[in-house]
Short mmCIF file of C-alpha atoms and ligand atoms in Angstrom, two decimals:
data_model
loop_
_atom_site.label_atom_id
_atom_site.label_comp_id
_atom_site.label_asym_id
_atom_site.label_seq_id
_atom_site.Cartn_x
_atom_site.Cartn_y
_atom_site.Cartn_z
CA MET A 1 9.37 34.18 -6.28
CA ALA A 2 10.43 30.89 -6.79
CA GLY A 3 10.79 28.82 -3.75
CA ALA A 4 11.04 25.32 -1.96
CA ALA A 5 10.48 22.77 -5.63
CA VAL A 6 7.79 20.55 -4.09
CA LEU A 7 7.84 17.15 -6.29
CA LEU A 8 5.04 15.35 -7.07
CA ARG A 9 3.71 11.72 -8.30
CA PRO A 10 2.36 12.15 -11.68
CA GLY A 11 -1.25 11.56 -11.48
CA GLY A 12 -0.87 13.32 -7.60
CA GLY A 13 -2.20 11.76 -4.94
CA SER A 14 -1.89 13.06 -1.25
CA ARG A 15 1.18 12.91 -0.82
CA ALA A 16 4.30 14.46 -3.04
CA GLY A 17 7.59 13.12 -3.30
CA GLY A 18 9.14 11.23 -0.23
CA GLY A 19 5.74 10.50 0.83
CA VAL A 20 4.96 13.96 2.31
CA GLN A 21 1.91 15.43 3.17
CA ILE A 22 0.70 18.12 1.21
CA GLY A 23 -1.98 20.73 3.06
CA GLY A 24 -3.55 20.04 6.04
CA PRO A 25 -5.89 21.49 9.57
CA PHE A 26 -5.44 25.70 9.67
CA ALA A 27 -7.05 28.27 11.45
CA LEU A 28 -7.07 31.52 10.95
CA VAL A 29 -8.60 34.77 10.16
CA ASN A 30 -10.76 36.30 6.71
CA GLY A 31 -11.40 40.10 5.70
CA ALA A 32 -14.48 40.33 8.00
CA GLY A 33 -12.44 39.34 11.52
CA LYS A 34 -14.30 35.85 11.05
CA THR A 35 -12.26 32.85 11.90
CA VAL A 36 -12.16 29.99 8.51
CA THR A 37 -10.77 26.64 8.74
CA ASP A 38 -10.13 24.25 6.44
CA ARG A 39 -13.61 22.37 7.20
CA ASP A 40 -14.97 25.38 6.25
CA PHE A 41 -14.83 25.02 2.57
CA ARG A 42 -16.01 20.73 2.51
CA GLY A 43 -18.08 20.14 -0.25
CA ARG A 44 -15.65 21.98 -2.67
CA PHE A 45 -12.30 22.50 -3.86
CA MET A 46 -10.03 24.91 -2.62
CA LEU A 47 -7.27 26.59 -4.66
CA VAL A 48 -4.69 27.55 -2.52
CA TYR A 49 -2.09 30.65 -2.89
CA PHE A 50 -0.36 31.79 -0.23
CA GLY A 51 1.50 35.69 -1.14
CA TYR A 52 1.32 39.27 0.98
CA THR A 53 -0.05 42.24 -0.19
CA HIS A 54 3.06 44.14 -0.16
CA CYS A 55 4.46 41.44 -3.58
CA PRO A 56 5.91 43.55 -6.13
CA ASP A 57 5.32 40.82 -9.18
CA VAL A 58 4.28 37.42 -8.42
CA CYS A 59 1.71 37.76 -6.09
CA PRO A 60 -0.97 39.96 -8.16
CA THR A 61 -0.20 38.42 -11.86
CA THR A 62 -1.22 35.31 -9.97
CA LEU A 63 -4.53 36.58 -8.29
CA SER A 64 -5.36 38.06 -11.45
CA ASP A 65 -5.27 34.36 -12.97
CA MET A 66 -6.37 33.66 -10.07
CA ALA A 67 -10.16 35.70 -10.48
CA SER A 68 -9.41 34.98 -14.46
CA ALA A 69 -9.24 30.96 -14.51
CA MET A 70 -13.11 31.05 -11.95
CA ASP A 71 -14.35 33.36 -14.63
CA LYS A 72 -13.44 31.00 -17.60
CA LEU A 73 -15.14 27.82 -15.30
CA PRO A 74 -18.87 26.75 -16.30
CA LYS A 75 -20.91 27.85 -13.75
CA ALA A 76 -21.72 24.74 -11.26
CA SER A 77 -17.50 24.57 -11.46
CA ARG A 78 -17.24 27.37 -10.71
CA ALA A 79 -19.51 27.27 -7.28
CA ARG A 80 -17.02 24.50 -6.58
CA VAL A 81 -14.31 25.64 -5.88
CA ALA A 82 -13.42 28.29 -3.54
CA PRO A 83 -9.89 30.21 -4.23
CA VAL A 84 -8.14 31.23 -0.93
CA PHE A 85 -5.47 33.45 -0.71
CA ILE A 86 -2.80 32.78 2.45
CA THR A 87 -0.46 35.74 4.30
CA VAL A 88 2.91 34.95 4.52
CA ASP A 89 3.46 38.51 5.97
CA PRO A 90 1.37 37.97 9.12
CA ALA A 91 2.67 41.36 10.68
CA ARG A 92 0.24 43.80 7.95
CA ASP A 93 -2.13 41.51 6.84
CA THR A 94 -4.54 42.18 9.04
CA PRO A 95 -8.28 40.88 8.53
CA ALA A 96 -8.90 44.08 6.49
CA LEU A 97 -6.15 44.54 4.10
CA ILE A 98 -5.98 40.61 2.45
CA GLY A 99 -9.82 40.50 2.79
CA ASP A 100 -9.96 43.62 0.50
CA TYR A 101 -6.81 43.38 -1.28
CA ALA A 102 -8.17 39.31 -1.68
CA GLN A 103 -11.40 40.82 -3.12
CA ALA A 104 -9.93 43.69 -5.60
CA PHE A 105 -9.07 40.73 -7.55
CA GLY A 106 -11.88 38.93 -7.47
CA SER A 107 -14.77 39.09 -5.06
CA GLU A 108 -14.50 34.94 -4.43
CA ILE A 109 -10.98 35.02 -3.44
CA VAL A 110 -10.43 34.65 0.12
CA GLY A 111 -7.96 36.56 1.93
CA LEU A 112 -6.64 34.91 5.09
CA THR A 113 -4.26 35.81 7.76
CA GLY A 114 -3.92 35.59 11.48
CA SER A 115 -1.06 34.71 14.34
CA ASP A 116 2.20 34.53 13.20
CA ALA A 117 2.01 30.72 15.62
CA ALA A 118 -1.05 30.28 12.83
CA VAL A 119 0.45 31.57 9.73
CA ALA A 120 3.42 29.08 9.69
CA ALA A 121 1.19 26.40 10.91
CA ALA A 122 -0.21 26.55 8.04
CA GLU A 123 2.64 27.47 5.76
CA ALA A 124 4.14 24.07 7.33
CA ALA A 125 0.98 22.14 5.88
CA TYR A 126 1.49 23.15 2.78
CA HIS A 127 4.60 22.94 3.23
CA VAL A 128 5.44 26.65 2.60
CA TYR A 129 8.94 28.83 2.33
CA ALA A 130 9.33 32.47 3.24
CA ALA A 131 11.49 34.34 4.12
CA LYS A 132 11.96 38.34 4.90
CA HIS A 133 14.16 40.01 3.02
CA PRO A 134 15.53 43.11 3.79
CA LEU A 135 14.84 46.67 1.86
CA ALA A 136 15.43 50.15 1.91
CA HIS A 137 14.52 52.34 4.56
CA GLY A 138 13.68 49.75 6.75
CA ASP A 139 10.79 47.72 4.95
CA TYR A 140 10.71 44.13 3.95
CA GLY A 141 9.62 41.83 2.11
CA MET A 142 8.96 38.19 1.91
CA ASP A 143 10.42 35.61 -0.98
CA HIS A 144 8.27 33.11 -1.42
CA SER A 145 7.49 29.38 -2.33
CA SER A 146 4.70 30.69 -5.16
CA ILE A 147 2.70 28.03 -6.11
CA MET A 148 -1.07 27.17 -6.57
CA TYR A 149 -2.34 23.81 -4.04
CA VAL A 150 -5.74 21.90 -5.18
CA MET A 151 -7.65 20.53 -2.33
CA GLY A 152 -10.88 17.94 -3.45
CA PRO A 153 -13.78 18.57 -1.04
CA ASP A 154 -12.95 16.21 1.54
CA GLY A 155 -10.00 18.45 2.35
CA GLY A 156 -6.74 15.88 0.93
CA PHE A 157 -4.56 17.05 -1.60
CA LEU A 158 -5.04 16.18 -4.70
CA GLY A 159 -1.89 18.61 -7.02
CA VAL A 160 -0.71 21.73 -7.99
CA ILE A 161 -0.65 24.31 -10.61
CA ASN A 162 2.94 26.28 -11.40
CA ASP A 163 2.27 29.63 -11.14
CA GLY A 164 3.12 30.26 -14.33
CA ALA A 165 0.29 29.02 -15.68
CA LYS A 166 -2.58 30.81 -17.47
CA PRO A 167 -5.45 31.89 -16.57
CA ALA A 168 -7.17 28.70 -18.81
CA GLU A 169 -4.92 26.25 -17.92
CA ILE A 170 -5.58 27.18 -13.96
CA ALA A 171 -9.85 26.10 -15.33
CA GLN A 172 -9.11 23.94 -17.46
CA ARG A 173 -6.62 21.90 -14.90
CA LEU A 174 -9.86 22.66 -11.77
CA LEU A 175 -12.30 20.63 -14.55
CA ASP A 176 -8.94 17.74 -14.75
CA PHE A 177 -9.22 17.27 -10.71
CA GLY A 178 -12.99 16.64 -10.78
CA ALA A 179 -14.33 20.30 -10.01
NI1 LIG B 1 4.17 36.93 -3.77
#
């Protein structure tokens, strides 16, 4: 779902409008229960997306598009890109759940979760908007910003890709960023 907009300078760069830093350190947990940090992705590009496994619409579509985009990349470029799905719903997204969910869309997609504090820190680093909204029967959904972030091999922010982008466009943007 649409959330807080990220304002970007033309041509990207490490800062968004207003001098806001995008991205930064995170320490989360993958599907195998292993701690994964931003540093584990140094040397590769990251395509980072925040969402949650109970998402009824936007997250499944975006993850499917991310997986299709990976399929469209030349082999060498593909090896340089790590697609990463970080939950905004750590209460329900256990390591096994988010790991399996991400890999159901694409075997390369790394699903990450963590403690409330660890997830909140990752959200803050990426300026992600996420808020719980109640549903029937005590259930809940999460409103959340829906933006793909492209991070470079040095961990620096390169730019964003809007969630409506088709797989071919996502792949081309990754190539344009140097993947
Ligand atoms: Ni979603």
